[in-house]
Every structure is written in C-alpha cells, then in structure tokens.
Rosetta silent file (secondary structure, phi, psi, omega in degrees, C-alpha in Angstrom):
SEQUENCE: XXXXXXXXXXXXXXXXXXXXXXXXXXXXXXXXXXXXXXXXXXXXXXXXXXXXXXXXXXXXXXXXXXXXXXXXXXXXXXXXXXXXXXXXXXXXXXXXXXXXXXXXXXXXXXXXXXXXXXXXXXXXXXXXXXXXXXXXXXXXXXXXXXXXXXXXXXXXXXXXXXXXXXXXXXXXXXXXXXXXXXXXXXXXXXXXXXXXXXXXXXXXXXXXXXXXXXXXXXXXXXXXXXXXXXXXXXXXXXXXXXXXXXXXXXXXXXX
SCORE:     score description
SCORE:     0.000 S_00000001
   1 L     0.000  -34.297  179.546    7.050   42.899   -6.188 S_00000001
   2 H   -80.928  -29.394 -171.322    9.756   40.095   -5.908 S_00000001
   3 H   -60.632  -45.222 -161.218    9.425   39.655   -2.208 S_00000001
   4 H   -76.506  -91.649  170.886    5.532   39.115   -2.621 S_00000001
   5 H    35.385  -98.365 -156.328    6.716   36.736   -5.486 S_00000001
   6 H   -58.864  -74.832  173.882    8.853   34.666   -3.455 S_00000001
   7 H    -4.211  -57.194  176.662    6.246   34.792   -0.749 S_00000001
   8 H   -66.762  -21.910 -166.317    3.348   33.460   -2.794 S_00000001
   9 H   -68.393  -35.668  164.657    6.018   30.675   -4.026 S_00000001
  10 H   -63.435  -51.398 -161.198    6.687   29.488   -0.249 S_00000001
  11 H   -65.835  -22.266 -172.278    3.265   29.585    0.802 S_00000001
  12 H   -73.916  -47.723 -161.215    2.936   26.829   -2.203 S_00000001
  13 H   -74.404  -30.886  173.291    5.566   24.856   -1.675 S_00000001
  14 H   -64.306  -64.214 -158.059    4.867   24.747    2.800 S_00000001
  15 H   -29.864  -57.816  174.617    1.566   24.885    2.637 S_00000001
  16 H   -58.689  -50.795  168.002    0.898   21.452    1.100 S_00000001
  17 H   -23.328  -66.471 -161.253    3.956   19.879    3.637 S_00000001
  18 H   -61.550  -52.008 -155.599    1.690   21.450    6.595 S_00000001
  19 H   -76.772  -17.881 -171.786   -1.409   20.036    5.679 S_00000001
  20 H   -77.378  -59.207  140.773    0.017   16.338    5.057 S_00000001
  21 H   -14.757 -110.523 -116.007    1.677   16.581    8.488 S_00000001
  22 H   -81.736  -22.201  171.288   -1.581   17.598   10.349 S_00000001
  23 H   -74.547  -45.616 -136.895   -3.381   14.324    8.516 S_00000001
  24 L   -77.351  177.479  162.713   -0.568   12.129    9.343 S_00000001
  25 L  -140.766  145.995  162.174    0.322   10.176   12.774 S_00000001
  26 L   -56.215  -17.424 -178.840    3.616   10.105   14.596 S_00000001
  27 L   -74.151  128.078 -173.697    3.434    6.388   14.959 S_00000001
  28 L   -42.649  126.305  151.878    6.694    4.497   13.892 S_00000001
  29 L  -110.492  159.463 -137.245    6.098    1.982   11.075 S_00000001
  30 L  -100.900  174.805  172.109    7.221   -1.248   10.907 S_00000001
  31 L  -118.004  124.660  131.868    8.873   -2.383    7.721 S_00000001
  32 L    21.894  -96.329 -165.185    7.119   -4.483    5.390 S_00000001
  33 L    67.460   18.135  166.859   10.027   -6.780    4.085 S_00000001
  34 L   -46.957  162.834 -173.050    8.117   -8.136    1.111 S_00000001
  35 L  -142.647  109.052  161.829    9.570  -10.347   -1.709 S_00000001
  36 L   -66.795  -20.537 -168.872    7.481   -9.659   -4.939 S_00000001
  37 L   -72.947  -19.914 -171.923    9.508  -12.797   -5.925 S_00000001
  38 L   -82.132   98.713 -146.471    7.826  -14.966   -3.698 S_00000001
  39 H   -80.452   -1.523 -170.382    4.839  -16.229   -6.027 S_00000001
  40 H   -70.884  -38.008 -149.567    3.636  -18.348   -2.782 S_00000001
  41 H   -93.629  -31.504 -162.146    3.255  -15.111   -0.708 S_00000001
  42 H   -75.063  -29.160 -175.495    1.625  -13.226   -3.375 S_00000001
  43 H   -75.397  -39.025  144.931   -1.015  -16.069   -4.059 S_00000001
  44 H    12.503  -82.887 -155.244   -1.605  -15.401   -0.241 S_00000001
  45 H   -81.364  -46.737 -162.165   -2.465  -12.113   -0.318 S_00000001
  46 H   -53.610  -37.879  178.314   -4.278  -12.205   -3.449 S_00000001
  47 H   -59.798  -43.197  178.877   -6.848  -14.785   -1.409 S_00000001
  48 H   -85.983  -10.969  148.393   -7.071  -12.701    1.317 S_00000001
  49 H   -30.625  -82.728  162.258   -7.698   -9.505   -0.892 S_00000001
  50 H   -11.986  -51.177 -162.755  -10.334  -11.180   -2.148 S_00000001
  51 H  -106.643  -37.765 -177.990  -12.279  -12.745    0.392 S_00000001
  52 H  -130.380   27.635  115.086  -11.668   -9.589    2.904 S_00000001
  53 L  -108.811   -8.055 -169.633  -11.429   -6.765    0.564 S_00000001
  54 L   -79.536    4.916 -172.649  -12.946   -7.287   -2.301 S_00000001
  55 L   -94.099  -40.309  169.844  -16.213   -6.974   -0.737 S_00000001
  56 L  -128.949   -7.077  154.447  -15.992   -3.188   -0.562 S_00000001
  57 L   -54.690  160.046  117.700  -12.886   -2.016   -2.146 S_00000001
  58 L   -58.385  171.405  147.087  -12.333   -1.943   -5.940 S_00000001
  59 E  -156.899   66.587 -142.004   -9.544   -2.865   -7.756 S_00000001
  60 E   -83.528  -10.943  154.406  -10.788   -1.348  -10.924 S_00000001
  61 E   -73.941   11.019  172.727   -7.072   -1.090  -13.019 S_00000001
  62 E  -126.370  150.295  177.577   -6.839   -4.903  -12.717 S_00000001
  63 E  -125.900  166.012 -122.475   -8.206   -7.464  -14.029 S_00000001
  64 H   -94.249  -26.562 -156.985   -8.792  -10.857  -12.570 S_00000001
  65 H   -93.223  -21.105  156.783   -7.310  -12.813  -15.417 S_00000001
  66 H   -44.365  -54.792  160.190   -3.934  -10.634  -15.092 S_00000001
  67 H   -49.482  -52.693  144.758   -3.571  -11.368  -11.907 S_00000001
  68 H    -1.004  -93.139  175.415   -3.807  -14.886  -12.796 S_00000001
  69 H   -68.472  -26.265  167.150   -1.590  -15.214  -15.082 S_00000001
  70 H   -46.514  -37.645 -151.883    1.300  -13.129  -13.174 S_00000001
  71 H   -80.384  -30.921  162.243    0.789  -15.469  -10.186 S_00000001
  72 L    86.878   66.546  161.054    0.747  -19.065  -12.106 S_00000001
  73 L   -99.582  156.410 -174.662   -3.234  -18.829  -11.416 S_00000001
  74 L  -129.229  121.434  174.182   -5.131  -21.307  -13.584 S_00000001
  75 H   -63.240  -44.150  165.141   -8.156  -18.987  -14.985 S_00000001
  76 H   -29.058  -60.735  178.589  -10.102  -22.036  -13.765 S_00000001
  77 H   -68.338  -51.457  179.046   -8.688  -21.817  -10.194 S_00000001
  78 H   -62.069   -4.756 -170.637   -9.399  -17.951  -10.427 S_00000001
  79 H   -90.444  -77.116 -169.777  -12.946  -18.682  -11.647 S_00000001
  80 H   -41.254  -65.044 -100.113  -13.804  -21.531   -8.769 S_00000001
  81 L  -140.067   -1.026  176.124  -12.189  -19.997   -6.222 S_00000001
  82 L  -134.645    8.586 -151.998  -11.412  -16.341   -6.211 S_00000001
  83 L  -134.086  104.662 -169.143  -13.987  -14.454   -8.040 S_00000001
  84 L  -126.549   20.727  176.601  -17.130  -13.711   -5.704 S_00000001
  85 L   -99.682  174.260 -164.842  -17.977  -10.342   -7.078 S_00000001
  86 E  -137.094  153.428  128.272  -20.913   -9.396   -8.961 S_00000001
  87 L   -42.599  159.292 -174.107  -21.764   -6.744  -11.487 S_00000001
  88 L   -74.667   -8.619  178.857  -24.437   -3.175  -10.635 S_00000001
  89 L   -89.512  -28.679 -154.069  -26.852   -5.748  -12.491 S_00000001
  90 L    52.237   23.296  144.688  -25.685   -8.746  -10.138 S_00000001
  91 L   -52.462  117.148 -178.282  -24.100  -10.798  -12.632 S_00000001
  92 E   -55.372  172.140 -169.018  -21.200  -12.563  -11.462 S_00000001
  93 L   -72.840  153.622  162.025  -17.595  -11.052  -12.569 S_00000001
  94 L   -95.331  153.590  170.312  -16.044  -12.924  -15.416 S_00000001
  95 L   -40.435  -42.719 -167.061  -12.367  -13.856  -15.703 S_00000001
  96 L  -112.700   62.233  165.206  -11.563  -11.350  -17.674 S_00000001
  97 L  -138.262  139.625 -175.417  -13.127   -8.300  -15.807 S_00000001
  98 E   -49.258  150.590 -152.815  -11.934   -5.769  -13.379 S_00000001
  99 E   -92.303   73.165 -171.925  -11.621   -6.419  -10.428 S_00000001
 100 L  -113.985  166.429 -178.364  -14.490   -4.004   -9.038 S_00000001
 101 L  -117.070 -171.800 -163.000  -17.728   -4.762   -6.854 S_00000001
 102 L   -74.631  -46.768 -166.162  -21.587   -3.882   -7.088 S_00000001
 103 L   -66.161  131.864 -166.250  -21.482   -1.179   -4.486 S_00000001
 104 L   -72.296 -167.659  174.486  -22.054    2.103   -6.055 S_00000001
 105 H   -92.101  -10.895 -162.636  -20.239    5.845   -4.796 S_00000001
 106 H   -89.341  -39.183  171.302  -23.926    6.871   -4.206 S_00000001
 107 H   -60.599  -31.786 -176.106  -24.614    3.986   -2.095 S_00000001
 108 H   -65.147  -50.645  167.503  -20.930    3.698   -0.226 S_00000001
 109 H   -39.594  -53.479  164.426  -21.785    7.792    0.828 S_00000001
 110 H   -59.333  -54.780  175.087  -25.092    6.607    2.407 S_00000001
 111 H   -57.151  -59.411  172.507  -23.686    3.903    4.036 S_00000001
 112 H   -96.222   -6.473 -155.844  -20.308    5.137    5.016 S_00000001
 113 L   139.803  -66.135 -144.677  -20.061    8.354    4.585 S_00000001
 114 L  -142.922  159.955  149.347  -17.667    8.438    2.097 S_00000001
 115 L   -57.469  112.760  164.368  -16.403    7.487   -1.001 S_00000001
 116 L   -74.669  137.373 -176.908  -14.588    4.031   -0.652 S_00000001
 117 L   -87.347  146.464  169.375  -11.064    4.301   -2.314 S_00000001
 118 L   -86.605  138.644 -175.628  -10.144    1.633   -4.876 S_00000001
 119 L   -49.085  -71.234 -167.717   -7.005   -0.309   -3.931 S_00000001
 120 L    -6.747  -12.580 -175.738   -5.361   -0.817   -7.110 S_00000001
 121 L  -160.122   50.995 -136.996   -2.296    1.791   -6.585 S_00000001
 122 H  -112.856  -53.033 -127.513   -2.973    1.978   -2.925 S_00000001
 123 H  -112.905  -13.901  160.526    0.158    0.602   -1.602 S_00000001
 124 H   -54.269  -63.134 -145.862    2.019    3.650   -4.410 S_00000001
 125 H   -84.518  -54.618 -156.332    0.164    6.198   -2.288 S_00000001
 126 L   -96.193  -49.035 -173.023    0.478    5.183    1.189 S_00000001
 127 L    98.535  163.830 -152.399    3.583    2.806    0.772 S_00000001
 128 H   -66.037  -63.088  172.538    4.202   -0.809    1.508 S_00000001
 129 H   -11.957  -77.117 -151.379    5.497    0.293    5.515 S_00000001
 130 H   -48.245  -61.518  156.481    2.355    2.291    6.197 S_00000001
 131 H    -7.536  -86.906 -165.253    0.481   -0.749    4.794 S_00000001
 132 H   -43.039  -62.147  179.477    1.973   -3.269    6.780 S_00000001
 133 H   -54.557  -46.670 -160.346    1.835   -0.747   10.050 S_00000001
 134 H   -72.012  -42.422 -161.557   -2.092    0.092    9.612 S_00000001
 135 H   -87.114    5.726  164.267   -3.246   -3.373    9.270 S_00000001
 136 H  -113.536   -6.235  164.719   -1.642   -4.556   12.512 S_00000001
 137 H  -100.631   12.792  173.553   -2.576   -1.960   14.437 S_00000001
 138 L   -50.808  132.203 -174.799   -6.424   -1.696   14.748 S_00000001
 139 E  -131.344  161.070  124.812   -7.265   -1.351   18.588 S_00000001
 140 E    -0.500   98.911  146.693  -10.138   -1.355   21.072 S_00000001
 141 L  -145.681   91.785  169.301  -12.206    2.385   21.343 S_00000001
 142 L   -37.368    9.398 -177.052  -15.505    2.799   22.662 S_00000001
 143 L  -115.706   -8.804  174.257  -15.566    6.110   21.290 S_00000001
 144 L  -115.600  167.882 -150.917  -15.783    5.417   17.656 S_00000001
 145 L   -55.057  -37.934 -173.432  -18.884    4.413   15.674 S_00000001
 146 L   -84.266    6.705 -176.953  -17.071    1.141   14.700 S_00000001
 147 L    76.669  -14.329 -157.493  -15.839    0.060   18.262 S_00000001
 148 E  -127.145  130.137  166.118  -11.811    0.404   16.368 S_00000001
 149 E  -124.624 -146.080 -146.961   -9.644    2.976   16.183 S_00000001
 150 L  -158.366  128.115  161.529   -6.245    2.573   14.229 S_00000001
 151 L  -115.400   37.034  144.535   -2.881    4.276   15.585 S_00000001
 152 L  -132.040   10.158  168.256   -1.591    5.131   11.969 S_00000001
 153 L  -161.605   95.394 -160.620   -4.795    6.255   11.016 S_00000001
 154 L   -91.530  131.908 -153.202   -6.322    7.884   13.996 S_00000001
 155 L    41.152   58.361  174.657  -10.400    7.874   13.825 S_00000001
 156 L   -68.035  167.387 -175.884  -10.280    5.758   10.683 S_00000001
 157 L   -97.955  -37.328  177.023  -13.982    5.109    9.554 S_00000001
 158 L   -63.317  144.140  160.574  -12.957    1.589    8.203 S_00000001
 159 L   -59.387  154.638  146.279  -13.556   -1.760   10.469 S_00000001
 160 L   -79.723   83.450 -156.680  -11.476   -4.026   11.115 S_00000001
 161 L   -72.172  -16.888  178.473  -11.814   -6.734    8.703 S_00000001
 162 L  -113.553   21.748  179.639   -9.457   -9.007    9.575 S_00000001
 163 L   -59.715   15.998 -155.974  -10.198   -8.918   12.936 S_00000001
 164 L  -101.170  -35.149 -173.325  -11.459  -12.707   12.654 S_00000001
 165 L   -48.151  -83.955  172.837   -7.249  -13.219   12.428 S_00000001
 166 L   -51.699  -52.775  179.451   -6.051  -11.082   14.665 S_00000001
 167 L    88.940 -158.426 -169.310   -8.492  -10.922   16.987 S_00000001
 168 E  -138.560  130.821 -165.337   -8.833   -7.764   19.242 S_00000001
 169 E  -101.303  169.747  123.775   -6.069   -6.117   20.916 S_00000001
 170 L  -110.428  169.211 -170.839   -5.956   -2.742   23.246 S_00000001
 171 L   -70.420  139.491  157.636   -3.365   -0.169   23.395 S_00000001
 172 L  -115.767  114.604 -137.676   -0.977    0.198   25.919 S_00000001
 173 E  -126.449  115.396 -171.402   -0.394    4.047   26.287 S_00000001
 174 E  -100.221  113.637  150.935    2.426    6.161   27.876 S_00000001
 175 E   -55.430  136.425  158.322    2.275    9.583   29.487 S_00000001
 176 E  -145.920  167.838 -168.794    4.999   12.382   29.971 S_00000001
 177 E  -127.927  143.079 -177.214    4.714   15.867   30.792 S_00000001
 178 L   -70.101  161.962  157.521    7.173   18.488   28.729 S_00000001
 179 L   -49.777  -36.095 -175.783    9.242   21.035   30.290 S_00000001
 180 L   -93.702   46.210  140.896    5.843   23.690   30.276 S_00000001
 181 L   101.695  -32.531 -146.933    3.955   21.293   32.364 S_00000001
 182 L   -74.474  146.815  145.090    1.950   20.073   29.165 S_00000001
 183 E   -57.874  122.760  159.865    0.773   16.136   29.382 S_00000001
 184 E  -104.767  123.638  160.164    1.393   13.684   26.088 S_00000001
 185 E  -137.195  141.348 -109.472    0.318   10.724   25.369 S_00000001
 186 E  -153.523  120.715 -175.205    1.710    7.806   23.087 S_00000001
 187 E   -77.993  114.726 -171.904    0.680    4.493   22.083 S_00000001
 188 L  -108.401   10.497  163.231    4.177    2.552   23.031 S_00000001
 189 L  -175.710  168.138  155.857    2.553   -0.978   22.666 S_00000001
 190 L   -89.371 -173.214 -178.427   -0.561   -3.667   22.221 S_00000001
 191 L   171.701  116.754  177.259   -1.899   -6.059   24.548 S_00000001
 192 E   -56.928  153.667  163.615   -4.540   -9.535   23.087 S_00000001
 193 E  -131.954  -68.458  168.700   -7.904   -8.723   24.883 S_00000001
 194 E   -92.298  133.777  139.000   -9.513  -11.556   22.229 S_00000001
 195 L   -58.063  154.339  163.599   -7.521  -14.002   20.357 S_00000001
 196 L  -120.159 -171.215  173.756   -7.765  -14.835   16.664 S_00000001
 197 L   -60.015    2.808  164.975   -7.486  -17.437   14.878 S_00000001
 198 L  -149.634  169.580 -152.428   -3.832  -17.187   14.307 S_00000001
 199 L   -86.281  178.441  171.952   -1.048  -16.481   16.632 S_00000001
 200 L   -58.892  -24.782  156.830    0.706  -13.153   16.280 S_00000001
 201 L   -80.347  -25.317 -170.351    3.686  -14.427   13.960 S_00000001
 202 H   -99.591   -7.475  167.691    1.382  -16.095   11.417 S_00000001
 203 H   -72.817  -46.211 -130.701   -1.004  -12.669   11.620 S_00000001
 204 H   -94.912  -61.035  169.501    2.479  -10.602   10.886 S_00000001
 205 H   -34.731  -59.279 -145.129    2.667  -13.256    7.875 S_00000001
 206 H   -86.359  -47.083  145.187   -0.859  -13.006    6.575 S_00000001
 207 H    -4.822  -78.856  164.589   -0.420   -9.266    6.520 S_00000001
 208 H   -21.145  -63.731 -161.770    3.243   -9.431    4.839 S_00000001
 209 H   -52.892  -56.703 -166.130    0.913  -11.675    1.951 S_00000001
 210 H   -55.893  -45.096  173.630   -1.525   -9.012    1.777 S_00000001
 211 H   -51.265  -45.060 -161.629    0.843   -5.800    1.131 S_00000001
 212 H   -61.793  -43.178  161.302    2.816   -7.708   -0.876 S_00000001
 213 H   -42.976  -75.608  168.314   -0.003   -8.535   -3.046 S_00000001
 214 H   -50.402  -51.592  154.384   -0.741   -5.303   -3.206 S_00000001
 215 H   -43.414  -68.486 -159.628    2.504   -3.849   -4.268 S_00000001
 216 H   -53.901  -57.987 -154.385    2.595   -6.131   -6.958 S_00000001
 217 H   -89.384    3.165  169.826   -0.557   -5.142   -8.276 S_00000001
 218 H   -76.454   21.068  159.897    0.007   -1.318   -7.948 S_00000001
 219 L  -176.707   81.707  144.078    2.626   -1.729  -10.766 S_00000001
 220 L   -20.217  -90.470  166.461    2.902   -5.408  -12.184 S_00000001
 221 L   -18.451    0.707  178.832    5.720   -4.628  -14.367 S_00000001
 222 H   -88.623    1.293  153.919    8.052   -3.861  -11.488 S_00000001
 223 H   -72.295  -73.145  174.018   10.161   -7.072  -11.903 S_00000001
 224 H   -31.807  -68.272 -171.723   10.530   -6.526  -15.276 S_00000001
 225 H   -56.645  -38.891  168.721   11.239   -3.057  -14.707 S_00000001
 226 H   -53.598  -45.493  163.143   14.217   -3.375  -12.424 S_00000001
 227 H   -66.179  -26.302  168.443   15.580   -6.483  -14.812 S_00000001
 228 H   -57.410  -27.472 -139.898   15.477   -4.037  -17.539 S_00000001
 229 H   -93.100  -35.760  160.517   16.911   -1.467  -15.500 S_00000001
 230 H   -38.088  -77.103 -155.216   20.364   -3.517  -14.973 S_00000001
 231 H   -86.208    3.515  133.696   20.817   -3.844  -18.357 S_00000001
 232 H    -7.972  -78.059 -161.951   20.123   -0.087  -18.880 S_00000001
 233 H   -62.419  -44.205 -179.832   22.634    1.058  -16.427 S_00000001
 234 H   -64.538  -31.471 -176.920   24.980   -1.640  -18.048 S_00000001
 235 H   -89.370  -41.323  179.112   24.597   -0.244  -21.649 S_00000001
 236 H   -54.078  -28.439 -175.004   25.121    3.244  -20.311 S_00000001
 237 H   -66.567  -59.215 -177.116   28.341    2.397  -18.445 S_00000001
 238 H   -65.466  -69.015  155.415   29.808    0.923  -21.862 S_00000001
 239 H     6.593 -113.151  175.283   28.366    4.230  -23.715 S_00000001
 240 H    18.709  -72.861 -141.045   30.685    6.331  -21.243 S_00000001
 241 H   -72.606  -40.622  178.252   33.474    4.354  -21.784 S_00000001
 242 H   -46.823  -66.168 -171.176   32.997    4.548  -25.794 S_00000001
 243 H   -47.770  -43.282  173.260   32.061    8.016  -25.724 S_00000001
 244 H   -62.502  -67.915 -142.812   35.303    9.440  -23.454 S_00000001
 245 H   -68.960  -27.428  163.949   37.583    7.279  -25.393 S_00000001
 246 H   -72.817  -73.442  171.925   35.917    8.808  -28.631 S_00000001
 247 H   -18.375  -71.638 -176.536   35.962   12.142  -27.176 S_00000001
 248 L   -85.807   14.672  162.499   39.731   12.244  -27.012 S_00000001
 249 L   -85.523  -34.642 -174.105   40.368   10.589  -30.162 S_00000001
 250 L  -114.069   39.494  122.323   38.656   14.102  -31.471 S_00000001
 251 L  -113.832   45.684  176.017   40.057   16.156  -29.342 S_00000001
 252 L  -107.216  -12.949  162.728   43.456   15.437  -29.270 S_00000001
 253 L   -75.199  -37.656  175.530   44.886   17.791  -31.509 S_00000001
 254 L   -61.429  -59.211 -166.042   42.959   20.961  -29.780 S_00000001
 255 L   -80.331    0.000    0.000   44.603   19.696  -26.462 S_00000001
C-alpha cells in the first residue's frame, strides 16, 4: 500500500514537469535587462502596448488611469492619446476603465480559434526573458496559416504585430546527426529578408520598452515592494541582535 502511495505521489509531482517540457522550446533566451525605474522606457512600452496590443489583448486588472498616474501620465495625455478602445456597446473607454477591448471570447474562438489571453500578469507567467526572446524572434514559414512561425513558441497562432518594426527576418538553421545516425535541426541564427522601420538595435529597444511595461503592470507595487523589503530585512537583523542578547541575559544562570 505505501509503494502504490509513493507511486501515485511521483506520478503528480513528474507528470506536470513532463507536460511543461513537451510545450516548451529549447531555444536560449536572451535576457531582458529592464529598469522598472526608467519612467521614459516604461512610457514607451505603454504606447506601444497600446497601439499594437491593445487591439486584441486585454488588460482587464488595470486600469488606464493607474497606469497614468504610475508613469507621470497626465489623464489628459492618456485620454488624447492612448485610449483607442471601445466598450461591447462601442462606447469609447473612459480614463478610469480597464484596460479591455470590444472583442468578445465567443467572437475571438470564431476568429482565432482560441481564447485570446489577457496580458495583465503575462510577463508573471511567461517571464520578462521569454518575453523579450518571443517578440524578436518571429520568422518567415510558408507552412503556417499566418505566414510566421516563432522559435520560442513553435506554431504560435498569433501574427506578428510588430512586424511593421522589425520587418521580416528568416531563420538560419543548423543540422547534426547524433551518434545513432538520427538528423537535428536548430535555429542557430536570423537573417533581414524585409527591413523595418527601425534598425535592429532600436527594435531590441522598442521591445526592452514593451516587456518592461509589462512587468510593471503585472505587479505595480514591485518598487515599493522591494523598498519595503530593505527595511524589513533591516528591522529583522536588529530583532536578532536584541533577541540573542536578550536570550542570554535569561539564560545565564541555567548555563
């Protein structure tokens, strides 16, 4: 009875591991390097969120005038100049409403597929890296519906929206054959086919803005939380030091 126990309890604990692994891809990711501090970079990304995700993403735990105000936004400026969504009625969004669009789940499913995921904690789930990695690596493939594949997210369904940037690369792809004979083969670089409208350091940039953006708004509070977190660690440290020094005032007769 304990073996089958411990049995079902491994089968719990692999099982999910295995299954993440066969969704995943072997391709390296690049790192990120964001600065939440940088309110420049963040104002960035929120514009390009906006203007090239906001059309079919949500971002339905935020709201537009939060974002604002983290960012040193003028509700004004977010009013002119960032807020192009509509209501299921098609009333535009107001300042102070989440930041979600018109398109319904019943409508995204006809259209796509699928369920579109809302951003908002996006960059939590996948991480800033993966980010960073996916959205520079859309390529050239005549075999999927959207002309794009993706080599960290191999037969993604999404386009490539910022391909207006970037512009359109292909893969450059290396073979080796194993010890048994077997063939592999590995996307080891890109190669421009189309230019975009920015060069390949300022794409790497506009990218950077966008994660960064994102991070921030999967947890606002995470400046805060870290300066809190200092003076945590710092009141615990003095604690300690009370607490030993206490300790052995009332144990010093026992010892």
């Amino acid at each position: 009875m304990m073996k089958k126990l411990i049995l079902i309890a491994l089968i719990f604990f692999v099982a999910p591991a295995g299954v993440m692994a066969a969704g995943g891809s072997s391709f390296p990711k690049d790192k990120a390097n964001i600065d939440l501090h940088n309110t420049e970079s963040l104002q960035r990304g929120a514009r390009l969120f906006v203007n090239y995700c906001l059309n079919c993403h949500s971002a339905g735990y935020a709201r537009y005038n939060r974002v604002a105000a983290d960012l040193g936004i003028t509700e004004e400026q977010m009013s002119e100049n960032m807020i192009f969504t509509t209501d299921e009625n098609g009333e535009q969004s107001k300042v102070g409403s989440l930041m979600k669009v018109a398109m319904t789940e019943k409508y995204a499913k006809e259209a796509f597929g699928t369920k579109i995921p809302d951003l908002t904690l996006i960059a939590r789930v996948k991480g800033n890296d993966w980010l960073y990695t996916y959205l520079r690596t859309f390529y050239l493939d005549d075999s999927r519906p959207t002309g794009m594949n993706n080599a960290m997210f191999p037969d993604v369904g999404m386009p490539h929206v910022l391909w207006e940037l970037q512009g359109y690369q292909k893969v450059i792809e290396e073979t080796t054959v194993d010890d048994h004979g077997h063939e592999h083969t590995k996307i080891v670089g890109f190669e421009t086919v189309v230019p975009g409208s920015m060069t390949a350091p300022e794409y790497d940039q506009a990218v950077r803005d966008l994660v960064g953006f994102l991070a921030y708004m999967g947890e606002p509070v995470q400046l805060e939380r870290q300066r809190l977190g200092v003076y945590v660690l710092l009141f615990l440290a003095l604690l300690f030091v009370v607490a030993y020094f206490l300790k052995k005032e009332y144990w010093k007769d026992i010892h």
